Amino acid sequence: MQVAIIGVGYVGLVSGACFADLGHTVRCVDRDEGRIASLRAGRMPIYEPHLDTLVARNVAAGRLGFGTDIAEAVRDAEVIFIAVGTPARRGDGHADLAHVYACAREIAGALQGYAVVVTKSTVPVGTGDRVEHILRTLRPQASFAVVSNPEFLREGAAIADFKAPDRIVIGTDDERARAVMRNLYRPLEAGTRILFTGRRSAELVKYAANAFLALKIGFINEMADLCEQADASIHDVAHGIGLDRRIGARFLQAGPGFGGSCFPKDIQALIKSAQDLGAPTRIVETVAAANEQRKRRMARRLIQACGGSVRGLTIGVLGLTFKPNTDDMRESPALTILTALLDEGAEVRAYDPEGMEQARALMPEITCVPDPYAVAEGADALALITEWDAFRALDLPRLRRRMAGDVLVDYRNLIAPDAAAEAGFHHIGVGCRATPPAPRARLARARSARRGARIGTPLAASPA
């Protein structure tokens, strides 16, 4: 099939490469000439495991191409995907649909024969109606259908999610459009459930799914706080409830709060849409507020672990992206935590396997170093914020020997507390008891040297 994809951001690029790999002929277009030039040269604008290989293979096979001319891509396409960004609108939190509607107007001017216009972008309920209205107004005689086909791609696992999805949701009541979409996804049909719904229902499925997953994260984080006060283990609690098939184990990992390009934005858009429709989502509103509060509270946890002040101290940070296997720092908990540390007078030294370029642009005040052991050099405390696999097998004694202090705040519970204690760390996880403090003389000496003053009282105990 001939497929056009407008927008080569995360969703558009991954979807285009995967459709091409299924055997379709795909033309991806974007107004960003620099991005298109990079793609034509084989350089990916985002980090996603194996995406560069997938793109190169299909470009070489002649199934995938990139350009800036939307009309040219749309003219012969049987399926046209709108995959542009829908960021939160500045000031009110609604999804900004300006790019979606602009695409609809350009598509209207280029339609030739029958085509299915698909909103792949995450959009509020009723957006498809507006897209159809634009097309009908500008091209009343054109033959087309407007379909909703939300994406469920996880950053870091997007290719696998596309090729082996839990479900494919297609929102349309048009029988001809259904046949076209079924043919498009036919290579994935074996073993995959294709769910046909109304267009508005499909639009809401995406928001509802993200809100529910965010709710699970918020819930387990609050249970982690309770575990700390009750001297219980969040590992045991999460395992115990996750074995219940009605609940499931996924998204029950306690941490510093959720971030990324989807959850925060989509939750706010859902909240605003629900308010506009007179059906406020109070649970979702609470989850969003609790998540922002948690990020700030996680910053205070590290400050408290350093005796109540980090002024003049060097804090080493392992992991900056909102999750592993991506270079995306949007709404990352690290941004909130590092901002608080800098505001409190700390010097921050950081390393992330893929997020360093983003970090330099977003936080020029921090010092980026080439590896985890450079992070630890002379550091008074370490904060592990992103659960990259590269951090699972760190040489803990080597890490500890390079430090001036002994505090390790493990926001992802990635390091075994016993192993950390054996290496000489004062390990502070989330939702579990802290390891007994190691001798604090080194941290005390480091603070004394930086402040030029004697410390006559022991540091405050860290939170459990």
PDB file of C-alpha atoms in Angstrom, residues 78-328:
ATOM      1  CA  GLU A  78      -4.133   5.351   0.084  1.00  0.00           C
ATOM      2  CA  VAL A  79      -3.602   6.043   3.796  1.00  0.00           C
ATOM      3  CA  ILE A  80      -2.476   9.419   5.165  1.00  0.00           C
ATOM      4  CA  PHE A  81      -1.324   9.587   8.778  1.00  0.00           C
ATOM      5  CA  ILE A  82      -1.314  12.811  10.770  1.00  0.00           C
ATOM      6  CA  ALA A  83       1.488  12.264  13.296  1.00  0.00           C
ATOM      7  CA  VAL A  84       2.416  15.786  14.360  1.00  0.00           C
ATOM      8  CA  GLY A  85       2.959  16.964  17.920  1.00  0.00           C
ATOM      9  CA  THR A  86       0.106  17.960  20.217  1.00  0.00           C
ATOM     10  CA  PRO A  87       1.934  19.665  23.099  1.00  0.00           C
ATOM     11  CA  ALA A  88       0.154  21.139  26.089  1.00  0.00           C
ATOM     12  CA  ARG A  89      -1.062  24.595  25.162  1.00  0.00           C
ATOM     13  CA  ARG A  90       0.763  27.266  27.091  1.00  0.00           C
ATOM     14  CA  GLY A  91      -1.341  28.733  29.848  1.00  0.00           C
ATOM     15  CA  ASP A  92      -4.264  26.332  30.103  1.00  0.00           C
ATOM     16  CA  GLY A  93      -3.013  22.741  29.637  1.00  0.00           C
ATOM     17  CA  HIS A  94      -5.292  21.894  26.702  1.00  0.00           C
ATOM     18  CA  ALA A  95      -3.747  19.931  23.836  1.00  0.00           C
ATOM     19  CA  ASP A  96      -2.519  22.315  21.155  1.00  0.00           C
ATOM     20  CA  LEU A  97      -4.109  21.046  17.929  1.00  0.00           C
ATOM     21  CA  ALA A  98      -2.868  23.803  15.617  1.00  0.00           C
ATOM     22  CA  HIS A  99      -0.498  21.456  13.749  1.00  0.00           C
ATOM     23  CA  VAL A 100      -3.183  18.784  13.367  1.00  0.00           C
ATOM     24  CA  TYR A 101      -5.626  21.225  11.811  1.00  0.00           C
ATOM     25  CA  ALA A 102      -2.934  22.735   9.602  1.00  0.00           C
ATOM     26  CA  CYS A 103      -2.207  19.230   8.284  1.00  0.00           C
ATOM     27  CA  ALA A 104      -5.897  18.715   7.558  1.00  0.00           C
ATOM     28  CA  ARG A 105      -5.966  21.888   5.469  1.00  0.00           C
ATOM     29  CA  GLU A 106      -2.897  20.843   3.478  1.00  0.00           C
ATOM     30  CA  ILE A 107      -4.276  17.353   2.923  1.00  0.00           C
ATOM     31  CA  ALA A 108      -7.524  18.831   1.623  1.00  0.00           C
ATOM     32  CA  GLY A 109      -5.663  20.681  -1.085  1.00  0.00           C
ATOM     33  CA  ALA A 110      -3.788  17.598  -2.279  1.00  0.00           C
ATOM     34  CA  LEU A 111      -6.367  14.782  -2.203  1.00  0.00           C
ATOM     35  CA  GLN A 112      -6.807  12.984  -5.532  1.00  0.00           C
ATOM     36  CA  GLY A 113      -8.654   9.663  -5.272  1.00  0.00           C
ATOM     37  CA  TYR A 114     -10.160   7.967  -2.243  1.00  0.00           C
ATOM     38  CA  ALA A 115      -7.936   8.081   0.845  1.00  0.00           C
ATOM     39  CA  VAL A 116      -8.200   7.272   4.527  1.00  0.00           C
ATOM     40  CA  VAL A 117      -6.963  10.164   6.690  1.00  0.00           C
ATOM     41  CA  VAL A 118      -5.783   8.832  10.036  1.00  0.00           C
ATOM     42  CA  THR A 119      -5.108  10.792  13.221  1.00  0.00           C
ATOM     43  CA  LYS A 120      -2.131   9.026  14.803  1.00  0.00           C
ATOM     44  CA  SER A 121      -1.359  11.997  17.031  1.00  0.00           C
ATOM     45  CA  THR A 122      -2.778  11.816  20.546  1.00  0.00           C
ATOM     46  CA  VAL A 123      -5.808  14.100  20.415  1.00  0.00           C
ATOM     47  CA  PRO A 124      -8.841  14.933  22.579  1.00  0.00           C
ATOM     48  CA  VAL A 125     -12.261  13.460  21.935  1.00  0.00           C
ATOM     49  CA  GLY A 126     -13.912  15.107  18.958  1.00  0.00           C
ATOM     50  CA  THR A 127     -10.723  16.054  17.097  1.00  0.00           C
ATOM     51  CA  GLY A 128     -11.553  13.665  14.262  1.00  0.00           C
ATOM     52  CA  ASP A 129     -14.895  15.429  13.835  1.00  0.00           C
ATOM     53  CA  ARG A 130     -13.098  18.743  13.420  1.00  0.00           C
ATOM     54  CA  VAL A 131     -10.589  17.257  10.953  1.00  0.00           C
ATOM     55  CA  GLU A 132     -13.448  15.844   8.882  1.00  0.00           C
ATOM     56  CA  HIS A 133     -15.231  19.205   8.977  1.00  0.00           C
ATOM     57  CA  ILE A 134     -12.125  20.971   7.651  1.00  0.00           C
ATOM     58  CA  LEU A 135     -11.736  18.466   4.828  1.00  0.00           C
ATOM     59  CA  ARG A 136     -15.430  18.552   3.899  1.00  0.00           C
ATOM     60  CA  THR A 137     -15.488  22.338   3.903  1.00  0.00           C
ATOM     61  CA  LEU A 138     -12.399  22.739   1.738  1.00  0.00           C
ATOM     62  CA  ARG A 139     -13.039  19.757  -0.551  1.00  0.00           C
ATOM     63  CA  PRO A 140     -16.766  18.960  -0.495  1.00  0.00           C
ATOM     64  CA  GLN A 141     -16.504  16.627  -3.512  1.00  0.00           C
ATOM     65  CA  ALA A 142     -13.450  14.683  -2.298  1.00  0.00           C
ATOM     66  CA  SER A 143     -13.712  10.996  -1.412  1.00  0.00           C
ATOM     67  CA  PHE A 144     -12.178  10.168   1.952  1.00  0.00           C
ATOM     68  CA  ALA A 145     -12.775   8.886   5.472  1.00  0.00           C
ATOM     69  CA  VAL A 146     -11.292  10.159   8.742  1.00  0.00           C
ATOM     70  CA  VAL A 147     -10.145   7.467  11.171  1.00  0.00           C
ATOM     71  CA  SER A 148      -8.609   7.483  14.646  1.00  0.00           C
ATOM     72  CA  ASN A 149      -5.706   5.042  15.173  1.00  0.00           C
ATOM     73  CA  PRO A 150      -3.966   5.913  18.459  1.00  0.00           C
ATOM     74  CA  GLU A 151      -0.412   4.760  19.071  1.00  0.00           C
ATOM     75  CA  PHE A 152       0.749   2.812  22.109  1.00  0.00           C
ATOM     76  CA  LEU A 153       4.512   2.918  21.608  1.00  0.00           C
ATOM     77  CA  ARG A 154       6.790   2.929  24.634  1.00  0.00           C
ATOM     78  CA  GLU A 155       9.962   4.918  24.225  1.00  0.00           C
ATOM     79  CA  GLY A 156      12.843   2.468  24.305  1.00  0.00           C
ATOM     80  CA  ALA A 157      10.679  -0.423  23.063  1.00  0.00           C
ATOM     81  CA  ALA A 158       8.745   1.230  20.245  1.00  0.00           C
ATOM     82  CA  ILE A 159       9.711  -1.102  17.402  1.00  0.00           C
ATOM     83  CA  ALA A 160       8.751  -4.208  19.371  1.00  0.00           C
ATOM     84  CA  ASP A 161       5.519  -2.522  20.467  1.00  0.00           C
ATOM     85  CA  PHE A 162       4.622  -1.724  16.862  1.00  0.00           C
ATOM     86  CA  LYS A 163       5.365  -5.191  15.521  1.00  0.00           C
ATOM     87  CA  ALA A 164       3.908  -7.165  18.430  1.00  0.00           C
ATOM     88  CA  PRO A 165       1.211  -4.900  19.881  1.00  0.00           C
ATOM     89  CA  ASP A 166      -1.197  -5.760  22.671  1.00  0.00           C
ATOM     90  CA  ARG A 167      -3.955  -4.409  20.426  1.00  0.00           C
ATOM     91  CA  ILE A 168      -4.535  -2.198  17.419  1.00  0.00           C
ATOM     92  CA  VAL A 169      -7.371   0.287  17.965  1.00  0.00           C
ATOM     93  CA  ILE A 170      -9.090   1.672  14.884  1.00  0.00           C
ATOM     94  CA  GLY A 171     -11.900   4.163  15.303  1.00  0.00           C
ATOM     95  CA  THR A 172     -14.321   4.394  12.370  1.00  0.00           C
ATOM     96  CA  ASP A 173     -17.847   3.445  11.383  1.00  0.00           C
ATOM     97  CA  ASP A 174     -17.023   3.591   7.668  1.00  0.00           C
ATOM     98  CA  GLU A 175     -16.899   0.068   6.187  1.00  0.00           C
ATOM     99  CA  ARG A 176     -14.613   1.026   3.331  1.00  0.00           C
ATOM    100  CA  ALA A 177     -12.160   2.645   5.730  1.00  0.00           C
ATOM    101  CA  ARG A 178     -12.274  -0.452   7.921  1.00  0.00           C
ATOM    102  CA  ALA A 179     -11.280  -2.614   4.965  1.00  0.00           C
ATOM    103  CA  VAL A 180      -8.393  -0.298   4.084  1.00  0.00           C
ATOM    104  CA  MET A 181      -7.095  -0.234   7.662  1.00  0.00           C
ATOM    105  CA  ARG A 182      -7.418  -4.001   8.043  1.00  0.00           C
ATOM    106  CA  ASN A 183      -5.399  -4.440   4.851  1.00  0.00           C
ATOM    107  CA  LEU A 184      -2.773  -2.000   6.143  1.00  0.00           C
ATOM    108  CA  TYR A 185      -2.311  -3.981   9.353  1.00  0.00           C
ATOM    109  CA  ARG A 186      -2.783  -7.425   7.769  1.00  0.00           C
ATOM    110  CA  PRO A 187       0.897  -8.394   8.272  1.00  0.00           C
ATOM    111  CA  LEU A 188       0.335  -8.029  12.048  1.00  0.00           C
ATOM    112  CA  GLU A 189      -3.100  -9.616  12.178  1.00  0.00           C
ATOM    113  CA  ALA A 190      -1.952 -13.090  13.232  1.00  0.00           C
ATOM    114  CA  GLY A 191      -1.813 -13.074  17.035  1.00  0.00           C
ATOM    115  CA  THR A 192      -2.884  -9.430  17.359  1.00  0.00           C
ATOM    116  CA  ARG A 193      -6.353  -8.248  18.243  1.00  0.00           C
ATOM    117  CA  ILE A 194      -7.626  -5.486  15.968  1.00  0.00           C
ATOM    118  CA  LEU A 195     -10.319  -3.590  17.835  1.00  0.00           C
ATOM    119  CA  PHE A 196     -12.720  -1.523  15.760  1.00  0.00           C
ATOM    120  CA  THR A 197     -14.562   1.184  17.670  1.00  0.00           C
ATOM    121  CA  GLY A 198     -16.278   4.465  17.028  1.00  0.00           C
ATOM    122  CA  ARG A 199     -13.904   7.320  16.262  1.00  0.00           C
ATOM    123  CA  ARG A 200     -14.543   9.195  19.484  1.00  0.00           C
ATOM    124  CA  SER A 201     -14.096   6.030  21.541  1.00  0.00           C
ATOM    125  CA  ALA A 202     -10.714   5.371  19.934  1.00  0.00           C
ATOM    126  CA  GLU A 203      -9.603   8.904  20.735  1.00  0.00           C
ATOM    127  CA  LEU A 204     -10.508   8.399  24.364  1.00  0.00           C
ATOM    128  CA  VAL A 205      -8.878   4.937  24.617  1.00  0.00           C
ATOM    129  CA  LYS A 206      -5.409   6.488  24.397  1.00  0.00           C
ATOM    130  CA  TYR A 207      -6.019   9.072  27.111  1.00  0.00           C
ATOM    131  CA  ALA A 208      -7.778   6.575  29.370  1.00  0.00           C
ATOM    132  CA  ALA A 209      -4.930   4.062  29.038  1.00  0.00           C
ATOM    133  CA  ASN A 210      -2.237   6.596  29.934  1.00  0.00           C
ATOM    134  CA  ALA A 211      -4.284   7.970  32.831  1.00  0.00           C
ATOM    135  CA  PHE A 212      -4.801   4.497  34.273  1.00  0.00           C
ATOM    136  CA  LEU A 213      -1.100   3.609  34.039  1.00  0.00           C
ATOM    137  CA  ALA A 214      -0.213   6.915  35.687  1.00  0.00           C
ATOM    138  CA  LEU A 215      -2.687   6.089  38.430  1.00  0.00           C
ATOM    139  CA  LYS A 216      -0.897   2.761  39.084  1.00  0.00           C
ATOM    140  CA  ILE A 217       2.432   4.582  39.359  1.00  0.00           C
ATOM    141  CA  GLY A 218       0.979   7.183  41.692  1.00  0.00           C
ATOM    142  CA  PHE A 219      -0.635   4.491  43.826  1.00  0.00           C
ATOM    143  CA  ILE A 220       2.517   2.418  44.274  1.00  0.00           C
ATOM    144  CA  ASN A 221       4.516   5.557  45.096  1.00  0.00           C
ATOM    145  CA  GLU A 222       2.093   6.397  47.893  1.00  0.00           C
ATOM    146  CA  MET A 223       2.293   2.809  49.125  1.00  0.00           C
ATOM    147  CA  ALA A 224       6.093   3.215  49.142  1.00  0.00           C
ATOM    148  CA  ASP A 225       5.746   6.245  51.417  1.00  0.00           C
ATOM    149  CA  LEU A 226       3.525   4.203  53.707  1.00  0.00           C
ATOM    150  CA  CYS A 227       6.027   1.340  53.725  1.00  0.00           C
ATOM    151  CA  GLU A 228       8.770   3.680  54.879  1.00  0.00           C
ATOM    152  CA  GLN A 229       6.695   4.795  57.848  1.00  0.00           C
ATOM    153  CA  ALA A 230       5.425   1.283  58.656  1.00  0.00           C
ATOM    154  CA  ASP A 231       8.835  -0.428  58.369  1.00  0.00           C
ATOM    155  CA  ALA A 232       7.554  -2.582  55.508  1.00  0.00           C
ATOM    156  CA  SER A 233       9.055  -3.321  52.081  1.00  0.00           C
ATOM    157  CA  ILE A 234       7.524  -1.961  48.899  1.00  0.00           C
ATOM    158  CA  HIS A 235       9.174  -4.840  47.029  1.00  0.00           C
ATOM    159  CA  ASP A 236       7.101  -7.328  48.992  1.00  0.00           C
ATOM    160  CA  VAL A 237       3.922  -5.272  48.796  1.00  0.00           C
ATOM    161  CA  ALA A 238       4.207  -4.715  45.034  1.00  0.00           C
ATOM    162  CA  HIS A 239       4.971  -8.383  44.467  1.00  0.00           C
ATOM    163  CA  GLY A 240       2.074  -9.441  46.633  1.00  0.00           C
ATOM    164  CA  ILE A 241      -0.518  -7.323  44.849  1.00  0.00           C
ATOM    165  CA  GLY A 242       1.031  -7.812  41.417  1.00  0.00           C
ATOM    166  CA  LEU A 243       0.398 -11.562  41.597  1.00  0.00           C
ATOM    167  CA  ASP A 244      -3.309 -10.773  41.589  1.00  0.00           C
ATOM    168  CA  ARG A 245      -4.259 -11.160  37.916  1.00  0.00           C
ATOM    169  CA  ARG A 246      -6.831  -8.408  38.287  1.00  0.00           C
ATOM    170  CA  ILE A 247      -4.003  -5.988  39.093  1.00  0.00           C
ATOM    171  CA  GLY A 248      -0.868  -7.286  37.360  1.00  0.00           C
ATOM    172  CA  ALA A 249       2.755  -6.546  38.151  1.00  0.00           C
ATOM    173  CA  ARG A 250       3.527  -3.930  35.510  1.00  0.00           C
ATOM    174  CA  PHE A 251       3.798  -0.261  36.508  1.00  0.00           C
ATOM    175  CA  LEU A 252       4.170  -1.189  40.178  1.00  0.00           C
ATOM    176  CA  GLN A 253       7.775  -0.035  40.542  1.00  0.00           C
ATOM    177  CA  ALA A 254       8.084   2.754  43.100  1.00  0.00           C
ATOM    178  CA  GLY A 255      10.238   5.699  42.141  1.00  0.00           C
ATOM    179  CA  PRO A 256      10.555   9.492  41.922  1.00  0.00           C
ATOM    180  CA  GLY A 257       7.421  10.036  39.824  1.00  0.00           C
ATOM    181  CA  PHE A 258       6.555   9.717  36.156  1.00  0.00           C
ATOM    182  CA  GLY A 259       7.656  12.001  33.352  1.00  0.00           C
ATOM    183  CA  GLY A 260       8.199  11.875  29.610  1.00  0.00           C
ATOM    184  CA  SER A 261       6.469  13.244  26.550  1.00  0.00           C
ATOM    185  CA  CYS A 262       3.150  11.426  27.053  1.00  0.00           C
ATOM    186  CA  PHE A 263       1.871  10.898  30.587  1.00  0.00           C
ATOM    187  CA  PRO A 264       2.074  14.472  31.962  1.00  0.00           C
ATOM    188  CA  LYS A 265       0.814  16.084  28.741  1.00  0.00           C
ATOM    189  CA  ASP A 266      -1.933  13.553  28.071  1.00  0.00           C
ATOM    190  CA  ILE A 267      -3.195  13.592  31.640  1.00  0.00           C
ATOM    191  CA  GLN A 268      -3.519  17.376  31.580  1.00  0.00           C
ATOM    192  CA  ALA A 269      -5.313  17.241  28.236  1.00  0.00           C
ATOM    193  CA  LEU A 270      -7.726  14.608  29.584  1.00  0.00           C
ATOM    194  CA  ILE A 271      -8.394  16.702  32.688  1.00  0.00           C
ATOM    195  CA  LYS A 272      -9.152  19.780  30.584  1.00  0.00           C
ATOM    196  CA  SER A 273     -11.338  17.884  28.117  1.00  0.00           C
ATOM    197  CA  ALA A 274     -13.296  16.288  30.937  1.00  0.00           C
ATOM    198  CA  GLN A 275     -13.842  19.659  32.589  1.00  0.00           C
ATOM    199  CA  ASP A 276     -15.034  21.149  29.302  1.00  0.00           C
ATOM    200  CA  LEU A 277     -17.523  18.297  28.898  1.00  0.00           C
ATOM    201  CA  GLY A 278     -18.829  18.693  32.452  1.00  0.00           C
ATOM    202  CA  ALA A 279     -17.464  15.346  33.679  1.00  0.00           C
ATOM    203  CA  PRO A 280     -14.396  16.219  35.780  1.00  0.00           C
ATOM    204  CA  THR A 281     -11.946  13.386  36.444  1.00  0.00           C
ATOM    205  CA  ARG A 282     -11.132  13.964  40.110  1.00  0.00           C
ATOM    206  CA  ILE A 283      -8.958  10.857  40.467  1.00  0.00           C
ATOM    207  CA  VAL A 284      -6.839  11.848  37.476  1.00  0.00           C
ATOM    208  CA  GLU A 285      -6.535  15.405  38.767  1.00  0.00           C
ATOM    209  CA  THR A 286      -5.229  14.055  42.064  1.00  0.00           C
ATOM    210  CA  VAL A 287      -2.715  11.785  40.339  1.00  0.00           C
ATOM    211  CA  ALA A 288      -1.304  14.717  38.352  1.00  0.00           C
ATOM    212  CA  ALA A 289      -0.969  16.932  41.420  1.00  0.00           C
ATOM    213  CA  ALA A 290       0.522  14.141  43.557  1.00  0.00           C
ATOM    214  CA  ASN A 291       3.126  13.387  40.897  1.00  0.00           C
ATOM    215  CA  GLU A 292       4.411  16.947  40.793  1.00  0.00           C
ATOM    216  CA  GLN A 293       4.557  17.061  44.584  1.00  0.00           C
ATOM    217  CA  ARG A 294       6.469  13.785  44.628  1.00  0.00           C
ATOM    218  CA  LYS A 295       9.223  15.054  42.360  1.00  0.00           C
ATOM    219  CA  ARG A 296       9.819  17.987  44.691  1.00  0.00           C
ATOM    220  CA  ARG A 297       9.720  15.727  47.727  1.00  0.00           C
ATOM    221  CA  MET A 298      12.341  13.436  46.156  1.00  0.00           C
ATOM    222  CA  ALA A 299      14.716  16.393  45.912  1.00  0.00           C
ATOM    223  CA  ARG A 300      14.230  17.097  49.617  1.00  0.00           C
ATOM    224  CA  ARG A 301      15.012  13.448  50.367  1.00  0.00           C
ATOM    225  CA  LEU A 302      18.525  13.824  49.010  1.00  0.00           C
ATOM    226  CA  ILE A 303      19.057  17.139  50.777  1.00  0.00           C
ATOM    227  CA  GLN A 304      17.960  15.584  54.056  1.00  0.00           C
ATOM    228  CA  ALA A 305      20.293  12.641  53.468  1.00  0.00           C
ATOM    229  CA  CYS A 306      23.150  15.151  53.285  1.00  0.00           C
ATOM    230  CA  GLY A 307      22.333  16.583  56.680  1.00  0.00           C
ATOM    231  CA  GLY A 308      19.727  19.134  55.653  1.00  0.00           C
ATOM    232  CA  SER A 309      21.917  21.232  53.353  1.00  0.00           C
ATOM    233  CA  VAL A 310      23.830  20.652  50.118  1.00  0.00           C
ATOM    234  CA  ARG A 311      25.338  24.112  49.848  1.00  0.00           C
ATOM    235  CA  GLY A 312      28.929  23.760  48.703  1.00  0.00           C
ATOM    236  CA  LEU A 313      28.636  20.016  48.203  1.00  0.00           C
ATOM    237  CA  THR A 314      29.200  18.041  45.024  1.00  0.00           C
ATOM    238  CA  ILE A 315      26.308  15.763  44.110  1.00  0.00           C
ATOM    239  CA  GLY A 316      26.845  13.074  41.486  1.00  0.00           C
ATOM    240  CA  VAL A 317      23.831  12.079  39.384  1.00  0.00           C
ATOM    241  CA  LEU A 318      23.436   8.800  37.507  1.00  0.00           C
ATOM    242  CA  GLY A 319      20.709   9.015  34.878  1.00  0.00           C
ATOM    243  CA  LEU A 320      18.888  12.056  33.516  1.00  0.00           C
ATOM    244  CA  THR A 321      16.290  10.810  31.028  1.00  0.00           C
ATOM    245  CA  PHE A 322      12.752  10.114  32.219  1.00  0.00           C
ATOM    246  CA  LYS A 323      13.276   6.382  31.571  1.00  0.00           C
ATOM    247  CA  PRO A 324      16.040   4.171  30.163  1.00  0.00           C
ATOM    248  CA  ASN A 325      16.644   3.472  26.461  1.00  0.00           C
ATOM    249  CA  THR A 326      15.710   6.976  25.329  1.00  0.00           C
ATOM    250  CA  ASP A 327      17.344  10.391  25.124  1.00  0.00           C
ATOM    251  CA  ASP A 328      14.097  12.111  26.138  1.00  0.00           C
TER     252      ASP A 328
END
